XYZ file of C-alpha atoms in Angstrom:
529
model
C 122.817 131.633 67.809
C 123.812 128.037 68.290
C 122.394 126.469 71.437
C 125.160 125.510 73.932
C 125.430 121.888 74.939
C 125.494 120.611 78.490
C 128.876 118.989 79.155
C 129.484 116.461 81.938
C 130.923 117.903 85.096
C 134.461 116.767 85.755
C 133.839 114.911 89.007
C 133.834 111.393 90.299
C 130.636 109.444 89.817
C 129.200 107.869 92.948
C 126.731 105.084 93.636
C 123.153 106.355 93.788
C 123.899 109.489 91.775
C 121.330 110.576 89.187
C 122.651 111.176 85.660
C 121.382 111.523 82.115
C 122.808 110.624 78.731
C 124.962 113.490 77.521
C 122.938 113.922 74.348
C 119.495 113.257 75.773
C 118.367 114.905 79.018
C 115.216 112.754 79.059
C 117.196 109.508 79.258
C 117.753 109.462 83.017
C 119.157 106.766 85.261
C 120.834 105.960 88.555
C 124.512 105.081 88.954
C 124.787 101.528 90.308
C 128.459 100.716 89.647
C 131.720 102.596 89.027
C 134.881 100.752 87.959
C 136.371 98.298 85.471
C 134.438 95.762 83.436
C 136.149 92.443 82.740
C 137.366 92.216 79.142
C 137.205 95.985 78.520
C 139.763 98.693 79.211
C 139.269 101.763 81.383
C 136.543 102.741 83.811
C 132.842 102.221 83.211
C 129.666 103.514 84.837
C 126.866 101.029 85.386
C 123.440 102.682 84.970
C 119.923 101.500 85.777
C 117.776 103.499 83.345
C 114.373 104.855 84.406
C 112.826 104.138 80.990
C 114.142 100.541 81.052
C 116.098 101.269 77.878
C 119.081 99.057 78.683
C 120.755 95.873 77.490
C 120.993 93.611 80.553
C 120.252 93.316 84.285
C 123.659 94.357 85.600
C 125.635 91.252 84.679
C 127.929 90.888 81.636
C 129.601 87.717 80.395
C 128.601 85.862 83.542
C 129.940 88.503 85.942
C 127.424 90.402 88.068
C 128.324 94.000 88.806
C 124.942 95.130 90.167
C 121.258 94.173 89.952
C 118.879 96.416 88.031
C 115.172 96.858 88.715
C 114.159 95.158 85.469
C 115.665 92.429 83.275
C 116.897 94.835 80.596
C 117.020 98.257 82.224
C 120.809 98.359 82.765
C 123.824 99.188 80.643
C 127.439 100.395 80.982
C 128.623 103.752 79.668
C 131.881 105.660 79.469
C 132.018 108.670 81.832
C 132.218 111.164 78.946
C 128.856 109.930 77.623
C 127.052 110.870 80.833
C 126.068 114.196 82.350
C 125.846 114.809 86.083
C 123.690 117.842 85.431
C 123.680 121.605 85.853
C 122.609 124.146 88.458
C 119.213 125.826 88.521
C 120.453 129.099 86.995
C 122.402 127.280 84.276
C 119.190 125.497 83.279
C 117.353 128.818 83.303
C 119.866 130.238 80.813
C 119.533 127.197 78.576
C 115.722 127.288 78.574
C 115.022 130.985 78.227
C 118.064 132.769 76.797
C 118.926 130.564 73.855
C 117.141 129.961 70.576
C 114.340 127.507 71.262
C 112.953 124.729 69.129
C 109.234 124.332 68.424
C 109.131 121.401 70.866
C 110.705 123.511 73.599
C 108.304 126.383 72.925
C 105.426 123.952 73.426
C 106.899 123.139 76.831
C 106.929 126.749 78.042
C 104.216 126.562 80.681
C 103.426 127.075 84.311
C 101.112 124.872 86.360
C 97.773 125.972 87.750
C 96.361 125.527 91.224
C 94.831 122.216 90.094
C 98.233 120.966 88.882
C 97.340 121.410 85.203
C 99.814 122.766 82.682
C 99.004 126.217 81.310
C 101.049 127.107 78.243
C 102.683 130.512 77.985
C 100.946 132.435 75.195
C 103.466 133.392 72.503
C 102.625 136.962 71.466
C 105.372 137.050 68.876
C 108.545 135.072 69.415
C 110.877 138.063 69.780
C 108.596 139.733 72.299
C 108.256 136.664 74.478
C 111.987 135.967 74.347
C 112.602 139.550 75.418
C 110.234 139.144 78.361
C 111.716 135.794 79.360
C 115.204 137.254 79.039
C 114.415 139.591 81.919
C 114.465 136.953 84.629
C 113.597 139.388 87.389
C 110.093 139.730 85.893
C 109.371 136.012 85.628
C 106.419 134.906 87.822
C 106.786 131.252 86.788
C 109.378 129.048 85.116
C 109.291 125.596 83.543
C 112.676 123.864 83.662
C 111.512 120.313 83.007
C 114.009 117.716 81.775
C 117.035 120.022 81.684
C 119.313 118.012 83.966
C 119.046 120.227 87.044
C 121.023 118.442 89.759
C 121.946 121.201 92.207
C 120.735 124.538 93.476
C 123.746 126.720 92.964
C 124.188 129.847 95.078
C 120.867 130.728 96.834
C 121.865 134.433 96.978
C 122.392 134.487 93.215
C 119.049 132.731 92.713
C 117.361 135.409 94.846
C 118.938 138.234 92.840
C 118.098 136.634 89.502
C 114.504 135.517 90.225
C 113.083 137.867 92.871
C 109.460 137.517 91.706
C 109.269 133.783 90.942
C 106.156 132.186 92.442
C 105.868 128.921 90.454
C 108.673 126.548 89.476
C 108.349 123.295 87.529
C 111.373 120.994 87.887
C 109.771 117.835 86.463
C 112.164 115.133 85.282
C 115.477 116.520 86.501
C 118.360 114.974 88.472
C 117.552 116.343 91.916
C 117.750 113.768 94.686
C 118.894 115.574 97.839
C 116.407 117.514 99.935
C 119.156 119.978 100.882
C 119.214 121.135 97.253
C 115.433 121.583 97.268
C 115.730 123.564 100.509
C 118.498 125.718 99.037
C 116.421 126.485 95.936
C 113.469 127.506 98.124
C 115.704 129.651 100.340
C 116.685 131.624 97.229
C 113.033 132.010 96.196
C 111.343 133.475 99.303
C 107.942 134.095 97.627
C 107.794 130.713 95.841
C 104.292 129.251 96.208
C 104.225 126.300 93.797
C 106.932 123.661 93.262
C 106.696 120.599 91.002
C 109.312 117.865 91.599
C 107.600 115.102 89.601
C 109.946 112.355 88.355
C 112.884 113.362 90.554
C 113.900 110.342 92.643
C 114.326 111.864 96.085
C 116.580 110.662 98.905
C 115.065 108.912 101.918
C 116.898 111.348 104.231
C 114.668 114.425 104.537
C 116.982 117.159 105.852
C 117.669 120.819 105.106
C 114.059 121.729 104.370
C 113.423 124.682 106.661
C 112.709 127.021 103.732
C 109.536 125.329 102.449
C 107.232 127.274 104.763
C 105.743 129.529 102.040
C 104.850 126.726 99.607
C 101.118 126.413 98.906
C 101.386 123.715 96.205
C 103.896 120.856 96.278
C 103.890 118.136 93.615
C 105.855 114.988 94.500
C 104.477 112.557 91.912
C 106.726 109.596 91.083
C 109.461 110.566 93.522
C 109.464 107.271 95.560
C 108.507 109.251 98.667
C 106.724 107.444 101.529
C 104.438 108.743 104.269
C 107.162 108.653 106.926
C 109.019 111.250 104.857
C 105.837 113.291 104.502
C 105.589 113.376 108.294
C 109.111 114.826 108.429
C 108.243 117.390 105.738
C 104.983 118.342 107.451
C 106.416 120.765 110.002
C 108.114 122.715 107.212
C 104.991 122.878 105.045
C 103.155 125.363 107.216
C 101.173 126.996 104.382
C 100.599 123.952 102.163
C 97.163 123.818 100.496
C 97.735 121.182 97.784
C 99.901 118.076 98.108
C 100.216 115.684 95.153
C 101.702 112.224 95.803
C 100.729 110.196 92.729
C 102.597 107.080 91.647
C 104.735 106.502 94.752
C 103.604 102.914 95.511
C 102.204 104.078 98.848
C 100.548 101.272 100.814
C 100.227 102.832 104.243
C 99.567 106.180 105.873
C 101.978 106.204 108.811
C 101.347 109.070 111.261
C 104.237 109.999 113.524
C 102.757 109.547 117.000
C 99.167 108.244 116.754
C 96.723 106.513 114.419
C 95.497 109.833 113.041
C 97.376 112.268 110.802
C 97.613 115.641 112.528
C 98.803 119.029 111.356
C 98.436 120.177 107.748
C 96.151 122.924 109.042
C 95.749 124.534 105.582
C 95.653 121.410 103.391
C 92.644 121.502 101.038
C 93.673 119.021 98.309
C 95.450 115.687 98.822
C 96.186 113.591 95.740
C 96.996 109.915 96.381
C 96.088 108.594 92.928
C 97.874 105.660 91.304
C 99.273 104.136 94.520
C 98.889 100.718 96.200
C 96.490 101.515 99.061
C 94.062 98.621 99.557
C 92.579 99.160 103.025
C 90.113 101.995 103.675
C 91.385 102.059 107.252
C 94.505 103.776 105.883
C 92.376 106.531 104.368
C 90.487 107.004 107.655
C 93.776 108.094 109.236
C 93.260 111.350 107.302
C 89.819 111.974 108.794
C 90.905 114.766 111.166
C 92.429 117.045 108.496
C 90.055 119.905 109.183
C 90.494 121.883 105.942
C 90.580 118.892 103.581
C 88.063 119.459 100.763
C 89.326 117.202 97.963
C 90.729 113.675 98.300
C 91.912 111.922 95.136
C 92.300 108.130 95.460
C 91.702 106.973 91.879
C 93.637 103.901 90.711
C 94.410 102.233 94.034
C 93.230 98.800 95.222
C 90.478 99.714 97.680
C 87.663 97.149 97.835
C 85.412 98.530 100.590
C 84.407 101.903 102.059
C 82.832 102.739 105.414
C 82.382 105.714 107.722
C 84.134 105.599 111.082
C 82.237 105.400 114.347
C 83.229 108.283 116.567
C 82.253 109.656 119.959
C 83.875 113.021 119.314
C 81.266 115.774 119.243
C 83.616 118.631 118.413
C 84.672 117.446 114.962
C 83.104 114.912 112.639
C 85.479 112.784 110.534
C 86.071 114.369 107.117
C 83.819 117.237 108.124
C 84.708 119.487 105.167
C 85.408 116.861 102.487
C 83.412 117.902 99.417
C 85.094 115.924 96.615
C 86.121 112.245 96.688
C 87.638 110.563 93.624
C 87.645 106.755 94.024
C 87.498 105.620 90.394
C 89.506 102.665 89.169
C 89.492 100.732 92.446
C 88.043 97.291 93.321
C 84.818 98.221 95.109
C 82.193 95.509 94.621
C 79.558 96.038 97.330
C 76.656 98.479 97.244
C 77.062 99.083 100.988
C 80.232 101.030 100.165
C 78.183 103.341 97.945
C 75.552 103.804 100.675
C 78.295 104.589 103.221
C 79.215 107.719 101.275
C 75.971 109.317 102.506
C 77.516 109.459 105.990
C 80.265 111.843 104.879
C 78.713 115.149 105.962
C 79.779 117.533 103.165
C 80.367 115.182 100.224
C 78.748 116.478 97.002
C 81.228 115.495 94.240
C 82.069 111.807 93.704
C 83.897 109.893 90.997
C 83.367 106.150 91.348
C 83.561 104.910 87.757
C 85.711 101.904 86.783
C 84.779 99.938 89.901
C 82.967 96.574 89.605
C 79.965 97.936 91.546
C 79.491 100.861 89.138
C 80.004 99.001 85.870
C 76.611 97.755 84.588
C 78.375 95.626 81.995
C 79.967 93.646 84.858
C 76.840 93.344 86.949
C 77.194 96.729 88.635
C 74.511 99.335 89.188
C 73.432 101.964 86.675
C 73.847 105.734 86.995
C 70.228 106.320 87.985
C 70.605 103.877 90.904
C 73.781 105.635 92.043
C 71.999 108.996 91.974
C 69.077 107.649 93.976
C 71.326 106.042 96.588
C 73.587 109.110 96.978
C 71.380 111.730 98.622
C 73.602 114.842 98.598
C 75.738 114.372 95.495
C 75.350 116.955 92.715
C 78.355 115.960 90.574
C 78.761 112.263 89.686
C 81.679 110.973 87.604
C 82.339 114.479 86.337
C 78.758 115.049 85.165
C 76.329 117.414 86.888
C 73.148 115.928 88.333
C 70.312 118.281 87.411
C 67.189 118.499 89.602
C 65.257 116.843 86.758
C 67.695 113.945 86.530
C 67.661 113.449 90.312
C 63.861 113.382 90.444
C 63.558 110.973 87.497
C 66.307 108.733 88.895
C 64.761 108.511 92.344
C 61.275 107.732 91.026
C 62.694 105.168 88.627
C 64.706 103.578 91.447
C 61.682 103.326 93.752
C 59.602 101.678 91.040
C 62.442 99.283 90.285
C 62.622 98.200 93.943
C 58.839 97.846 94.080
C 58.885 95.650 90.981
C 61.213 93.177 92.721
C 58.389 92.168 95.061
C 60.243 92.362 98.394
C 57.844 91.316 101.156
C 60.059 91.827 104.191
C 60.366 95.498 105.212
C 63.568 94.773 107.141
C 65.099 93.276 104.015
C 64.143 96.367 102.007
C 65.653 98.643 104.666
C 68.883 96.648 104.630
C 69.217 96.430 100.855
C 67.768 99.851 99.992
C 68.314 102.291 102.883
C 66.734 105.277 101.065
C 63.723 103.430 99.605
C 61.148 104.352 102.274
C 62.324 107.961 102.379
C 62.178 108.372 98.600
C 58.848 106.576 98.261
C 57.265 108.987 100.729
C 59.017 112.071 99.330
C 57.748 111.457 95.790
C 54.318 110.295 96.930
C 54.541 106.898 95.257
C 51.791 104.546 96.373
C 51.900 100.787 96.522
C 50.221 99.038 93.638
C 46.804 97.796 94.698
C 46.215 94.092 94.140
C 43.862 93.389 91.275
C 40.659 91.348 91.770
C 40.748 90.192 88.190
C 41.787 91.085 84.688
C 40.872 94.602 83.633
C 41.655 94.387 79.964
C 43.218 97.383 78.238
C 43.292 99.514 81.411
C 45.525 96.988 83.237
C 47.800 96.764 80.234
C 48.194 100.519 79.817
C 49.167 101.028 83.474
C 52.396 99.117 82.809
C 53.338 100.839 79.540
C 56.478 102.935 79.175
C 57.396 105.273 76.328
C 60.748 104.308 74.806
C 62.604 106.221 72.077
C 64.466 103.977 69.613
C 67.355 105.552 67.716
C 69.332 103.728 64.974
C 73.117 104.147 65.093
C 74.371 101.028 63.236
C 76.494 101.905 60.163
C 74.744 99.363 57.926
C 71.225 100.193 59.058
C 71.116 103.496 57.169
C 69.421 106.723 58.110
C 66.079 105.993 59.699
C 63.909 108.366 61.740
C 63.822 107.653 65.464
C 60.669 106.095 66.826
C 58.899 106.439 70.153
C 56.906 103.354 71.144
C 54.838 102.486 74.181
C 55.782 99.048 75.427
C 54.953 96.943 78.488
C 57.702 97.294 81.107
C 57.752 93.489 81.204
C 58.905 93.279 77.576
C 62.153 91.325 77.435
C 65.298 92.617 75.768
C 65.107 89.725 73.303
C 61.517 90.616 72.388
C 62.494 94.260 71.827
C 65.265 93.166 69.463
C 62.679 91.261 67.431
C 60.386 94.305 67.421
C 63.254 96.522 66.228
C 63.847 94.184 63.294
C 60.213 94.775 62.357
C 60.066 98.524 63.145
C 63.175 99.336 61.103
C 62.888 96.525 58.507
C 66.278 95.062 59.381
C 66.961 92.272 56.930
C 69.814 89.931 57.936
C 71.012 92.442 60.560
C 71.050 91.321 64.185
C 70.492 94.351 66.433
C 72.394 95.223 69.582
C 70.594 97.453 72.087
C 72.183 100.074 74.346
C 70.496 102.125 77.056
C 71.557 105.768 76.822
C 71.317 107.444 80.217
C 71.411 111.191 80.759
C 74.772 112.240 82.187
C 76.392 108.863 81.569
C 79.469 109.070 79.274
C 78.858 105.663 77.661
C 75.639 103.799 76.840
C 74.953 100.519 78.644
C 74.783 97.306 76.628
C 71.536 95.363 77.139
C 72.940 91.882 76.649
C 70.545 89.665 78.645
C 67.758 88.692 76.242
C 65.668 87.216 79.082
C 65.777 90.370 81.234
C 62.732 92.645 81.249
C 63.063 96.296 80.282
C 62.114 97.229 83.832
C 64.862 95.077 85.360
C 67.360 96.413 82.816
C 66.731 99.955 84.083
C 64.653 101.099 81.118
C 61.884 103.416 82.231
C 59.439 105.927 80.794
C 61.096 108.303 78.263
C 64.298 106.266 78.112
C 66.365 106.280 74.911
C 67.629 103.016 73.433
C 70.306 102.981 70.733
C 69.877 100.318 68.051
C 73.288 99.169 66.822
C 74.303 96.025 64.947
C 76.420 92.995 65.674
C 79.748 92.864 63.859
């Protein structure tokens, strides 16, 4: 059976309308101009394309008709080459009741509670098509990039999809909230709705039927927090709210400095936005059910815990997971401040200057020692063994720095005294004179050396006892001797348990102790290019 094509609706185009190319439902744009173009006959539609696949910026032959977002994201098209879209049920017919291509079969999925795609398992093509053909049995539907621009009749939607709980409308032509409300009114048991990559109107109206939604995904929809405040009263059951990629800079509560409501919200995803001030995040501190806060890929440079006199509810009382990777945090005080968050046990802080050892940041073992309650760091579990080793290693590292002022130690290393006492680590007693081999052995650490350089060849790993004061440069020289490396200059990397990438030891004058190498550490011996 030949798949039917989507033909443009016979209606007038209007400024701001969302359309797609008639032969490509993934090439989506916004109507910016309708009318004649000088030097050409007939009417033309000026489009600003989302994928920037245009020819100009809205001006042709010196005449400006509109201004596009980017220098070459605009072009003109004849009306018959554009589609204004289809209704929800028309898209359903196209996706599930026509012969599908392999690419379309790969896109048959629903989304999980964590907003991850879960493909429909094809148990024989005819069987699955038979199941999908019976719309009344569908629990979830994926109608991504099919040109959905309107709801259609809500009563007909209700009759056709009485059991639908999850609906993915990613990359369609929806822009009016009334249409979203109408779709939800026809799907009374709908729990999950994904509107990613639909550019939504600033006017949030007609949304009274969102009250049963538990998961709402509004990634890349240009929504702002003022609109979220309007939506809030309708989202009475919402548990997950995803707002990635909306260029959010501010959290703007309706009537105070603190966001209120959202009594069931457990997961809030603000990744890939433009938030730079932690004070904006603190406006979320009274969301009593909030367990996960995703703020990766923003521009935050400092973190602190708010001072509060309220005894009834601590800020972020139930927050267990905080993702702050890919920001601009540079100070260790921000890391220490995370200890004040009462329930925080899962943290992602990678790709910040302070956590990148190759840019002068602190190593994983230091992070573990400074973060008292955390049991999952950067996606990797902290075992009791790793925590113990990290804390002891950290204490010895601080002791090796020779701080004399206890106040300075308390300021720079808030957990040092606590950890030193907990692990029973005693201060080194001053020596009255050289003690020969005994003094030397007290500073030895066992280090495993493992060759990984492609030109070095297969060589058995070695475990050597070395003074902790050995410099990185000296160890490189020793490796040349241990492994008989002729004309090969070694590069050394410290491999830490739980760390996804080894750390380059690039300061030849730094001691192994200062570089974070401790007893039973593993060092990878690579080669310079």
